[in-house]
Phi, psi and omega in degrees: 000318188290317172328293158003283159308328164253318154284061192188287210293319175266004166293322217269345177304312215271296157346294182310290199314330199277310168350123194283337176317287197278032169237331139314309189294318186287319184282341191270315162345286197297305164308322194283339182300298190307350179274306173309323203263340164287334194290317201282342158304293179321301157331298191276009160297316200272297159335305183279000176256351162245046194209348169213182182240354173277133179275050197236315188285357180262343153294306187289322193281337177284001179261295104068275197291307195300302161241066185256059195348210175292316199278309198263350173333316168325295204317317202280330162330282172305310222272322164301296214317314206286311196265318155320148190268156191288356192225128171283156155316295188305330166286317153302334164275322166331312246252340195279349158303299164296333161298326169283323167327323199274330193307318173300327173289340207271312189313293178318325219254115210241129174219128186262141170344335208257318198231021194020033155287151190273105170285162173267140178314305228268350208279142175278301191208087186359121150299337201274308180229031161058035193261129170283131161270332186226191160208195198212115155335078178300045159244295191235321168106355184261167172305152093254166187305179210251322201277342202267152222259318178212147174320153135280357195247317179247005177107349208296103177297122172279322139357278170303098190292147171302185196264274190303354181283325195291332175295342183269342184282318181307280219310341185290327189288300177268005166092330235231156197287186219287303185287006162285358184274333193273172177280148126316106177302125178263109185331149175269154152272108197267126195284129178014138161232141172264140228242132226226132208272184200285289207290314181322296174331275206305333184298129169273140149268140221244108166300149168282157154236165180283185172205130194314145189262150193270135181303116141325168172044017176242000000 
């Protein structure tokens, strides 16, 4: 009797299976299993292709999926899901965007040297510990940095010694006074004077005069 009872149960098992419905139906399963399992390789090529920059690994995770087969793909699914890295590119570059952002607000934020308080552009020299921050331009007359080498607003080389300075730097250099490169004016000279006795003095002196030549013709 039980026998019975089990050859009846796989007949009618067998019966069903033999149905041409559920065996379109069993074959349309079946493709659609193998698409999916084509699909979720293609995926994870294309995941790991926004996720890494070697191009290799993006191979590996669709082999990965491929041969765990149709029946086993889930497993392989979870197993990529776990060993891919957590961050896409576009999301790494976002986040490296925001960090340089901040570093420039931080960088933009003018703090003095002496006492890391926060200063002002226009400030000469920190109220708080007296640290100079800027100078002044003898030229123009605007702020500038302590480090820069020449103005931005008029060109004004900081380098570069004034004109009387560069002459007291010659005289040091060559010992000699400021004005030794120029001609020397030489003093005039003035003539002898002679010295005229008493009795000499008193005397007028008597001019010679010629003597008049006689009128032609007369």
């Amino acid at each position: 009797m039980p026998t019975d009872l089990l050859r009846q149960f796989t007949d009618a098992i067998g019966s069903f299976f033999d149905n041409e419905a559920v065996q379109l139906g069993l074959r349309a399963i079946f493709v659609y299993v193998v698409i999916l399992w084509l699909a979720a390789a293609y995926w994870a090529f294309r995941d790991m292709q926004a996720r890494t920059e070697n191009p290799i690994l993006p191979y590996l995770g669709a082999a990965l999926i491929i041969l765990f087969t149709p029946l086993l793909f889930p497993f392989a699914v979870v197993v990529y899901r776990i060993v891919r890295p957590q961050e896409r590119l576009g999301e790494v570059y976002e986040r490296n965007l925001a960090e340089e952002a901040l570093l420039a607000e931080v960088e933009a934020i003018h703090t003095c040297p002496g006492c890391a308080r926060r200063t002002h552009d226009d400030w000469i020299i920190c109220p708080t510990c007296r640290t100079r921050l800027n100078r002044v331009c003898p030229n123009c007359g605007r702020l500038v940095g302590l480090d820069w080498s020449l103005c931005a607003f008029c060109g004004k080389d900081f380098e570069r010694p004034e004109p009387a300075l560069e002459r007291a730097a010659g005289t040091e250099r060559t010992g000699a006074p400021a004005g030794a490169g120029q001609p020397i004016e030489q003093p005039r000279r003035r003539s002898p004077q002679v010295a005229v006795a008493p009795e000499l003095q008193a005397r007028p002196v008597r001019v010679a005069r010629a003597p008049e030549r006689p009128a032609q013709g007369s």
